GROMACS .gro file of C-alpha atoms in nm:
model
   67
    1PHE     CA    1   1.265  -1.364  -0.227
    2ASN     CA    2   1.497  -1.217   0.048
    3ARG     CA    3   1.256  -1.361   0.333
    4TYR     CA    4   1.188  -1.722   0.190
    5LYS     CA    5   1.487  -1.790  -0.033
    6VAL     CA    6   1.290  -1.994  -0.271
    7PRO     CA    7   1.394  -1.916  -0.645
    8GLY     CA    8   1.161  -1.956  -0.917
    9THR     CA    9   0.883  -1.744  -1.124
   10CYS     CA   10   0.573  -1.617  -0.928
   11THR     CA   11   0.302  -1.531  -1.158
   12ILE     CA   12   0.022  -1.312  -1.007
   13ARG     CA   13  -0.305  -1.198  -1.145
   14VAL     CA   14  -0.422  -0.861  -1.026
   15VAL     CA   15  -0.760  -0.683  -1.058
   16VAL     CA   16  -0.771  -0.311  -1.038
   17SER     CA   17  -1.113  -0.121  -0.964
   18GLY     CA   18  -1.156   0.186  -1.210
   19SER     CA   19  -1.346   0.394  -0.988
   20THR     CA   20  -1.083   0.375  -0.711
   21GLY     CA   21  -0.755   0.282  -0.851
   22ARG     CA   22  -0.727   0.012  -0.572
   23VAL     CA   23  -0.663  -0.353  -0.618
   24SER     CA   24  -0.954  -0.555  -0.583
   25GLY     CA   25  -0.779  -0.896  -0.607
   26ALA     CA   26  -0.431  -1.047  -0.632
   27ASN     CA   27  -0.402  -1.397  -0.671
   28VAL     CA   28  -0.066  -1.605  -0.727
   29THR     CA   29  -0.090  -1.892  -0.977
   30GLY     CA   30   0.165  -2.173  -1.048
   31GLU     CA   31   0.436  -2.308  -0.825
   32PHE     CA   32   0.397  -2.038  -0.559
   33LYS     CA   33   0.026  -2.062  -0.513
   34GLY     CA   34  -0.050  -2.143  -0.151
   35THR     CA   35   0.314  -2.090  -0.024
   36PRO     CA   36   0.446  -1.863   0.219
   37THR     CA   37   0.623  -1.666  -0.097
   38GLY     CA   38   0.291  -1.654  -0.284
   39ARG     CA   39   0.085  -1.525   0.013
   40CYS     CA   40   0.346  -1.249   0.068
   41VAL     CA   41   0.339  -1.155  -0.304
   42GLU     CA   42  -0.054  -1.126  -0.274
   43GLN     CA   43  -0.031  -0.913   0.010
   44ALA     CA   44   0.216  -0.673  -0.128
   45PHE     CA   45   0.015  -0.633  -0.451
   46SER     CA   46  -0.313  -0.585  -0.253
   47ARG     CA   47  -0.168  -0.274  -0.112
   48ALA     CA   48  -0.086  -0.123  -0.458
   49SER     CA   49  -0.313   0.179  -0.594
   50PHE     CA   50  -0.325   0.296  -0.950
   51LYS     CA   51  -0.470   0.629  -1.102
   52ARG     CA   52  -0.831   0.595  -1.147
   53PHE     CA   53  -0.976   0.514  -1.496
   54LYS     CA   54  -1.311   0.507  -1.680
   55ALA     CA   55  -1.344   0.129  -1.701
   56SER     CA   56  -1.507  -0.082  -1.439
   57SER     CA   57  -1.189  -0.298  -1.383
   58GLN     CA   58  -0.882  -0.387  -1.550
   59SER     CA   59  -0.675  -0.700  -1.483
   60PHE     CA   60  -0.331  -0.814  -1.574
   61VAL     CA   61  -0.088  -1.121  -1.505
   62PHE     CA   62   0.266  -1.004  -1.386
   63PRO     CA   63   0.552  -1.253  -1.364
   64LEU     CA   64   0.795  -1.206  -1.090
   65ILE     CA   65   1.127  -1.401  -1.110
   66PHE     CA   66   1.296  -1.475  -0.777
   67ARG     CA   67   1.672  -1.578  -0.800
   0.00000   0.00000   0.00000
């Protein structure tokens, strides 16, 4: 939000690989899809990492509220 100053809710779907704990997919949906803010959020989530786990992958949807 600090960079683009666009308020709203940015929803991102994240897929994490269990064997590595690394993000294998990060896609913004909704009103920020394809926007500079959406691409910034995708890049930020793509760099995240988690503890390894036994399942092959896990996904979650996370809403971010910008104001």
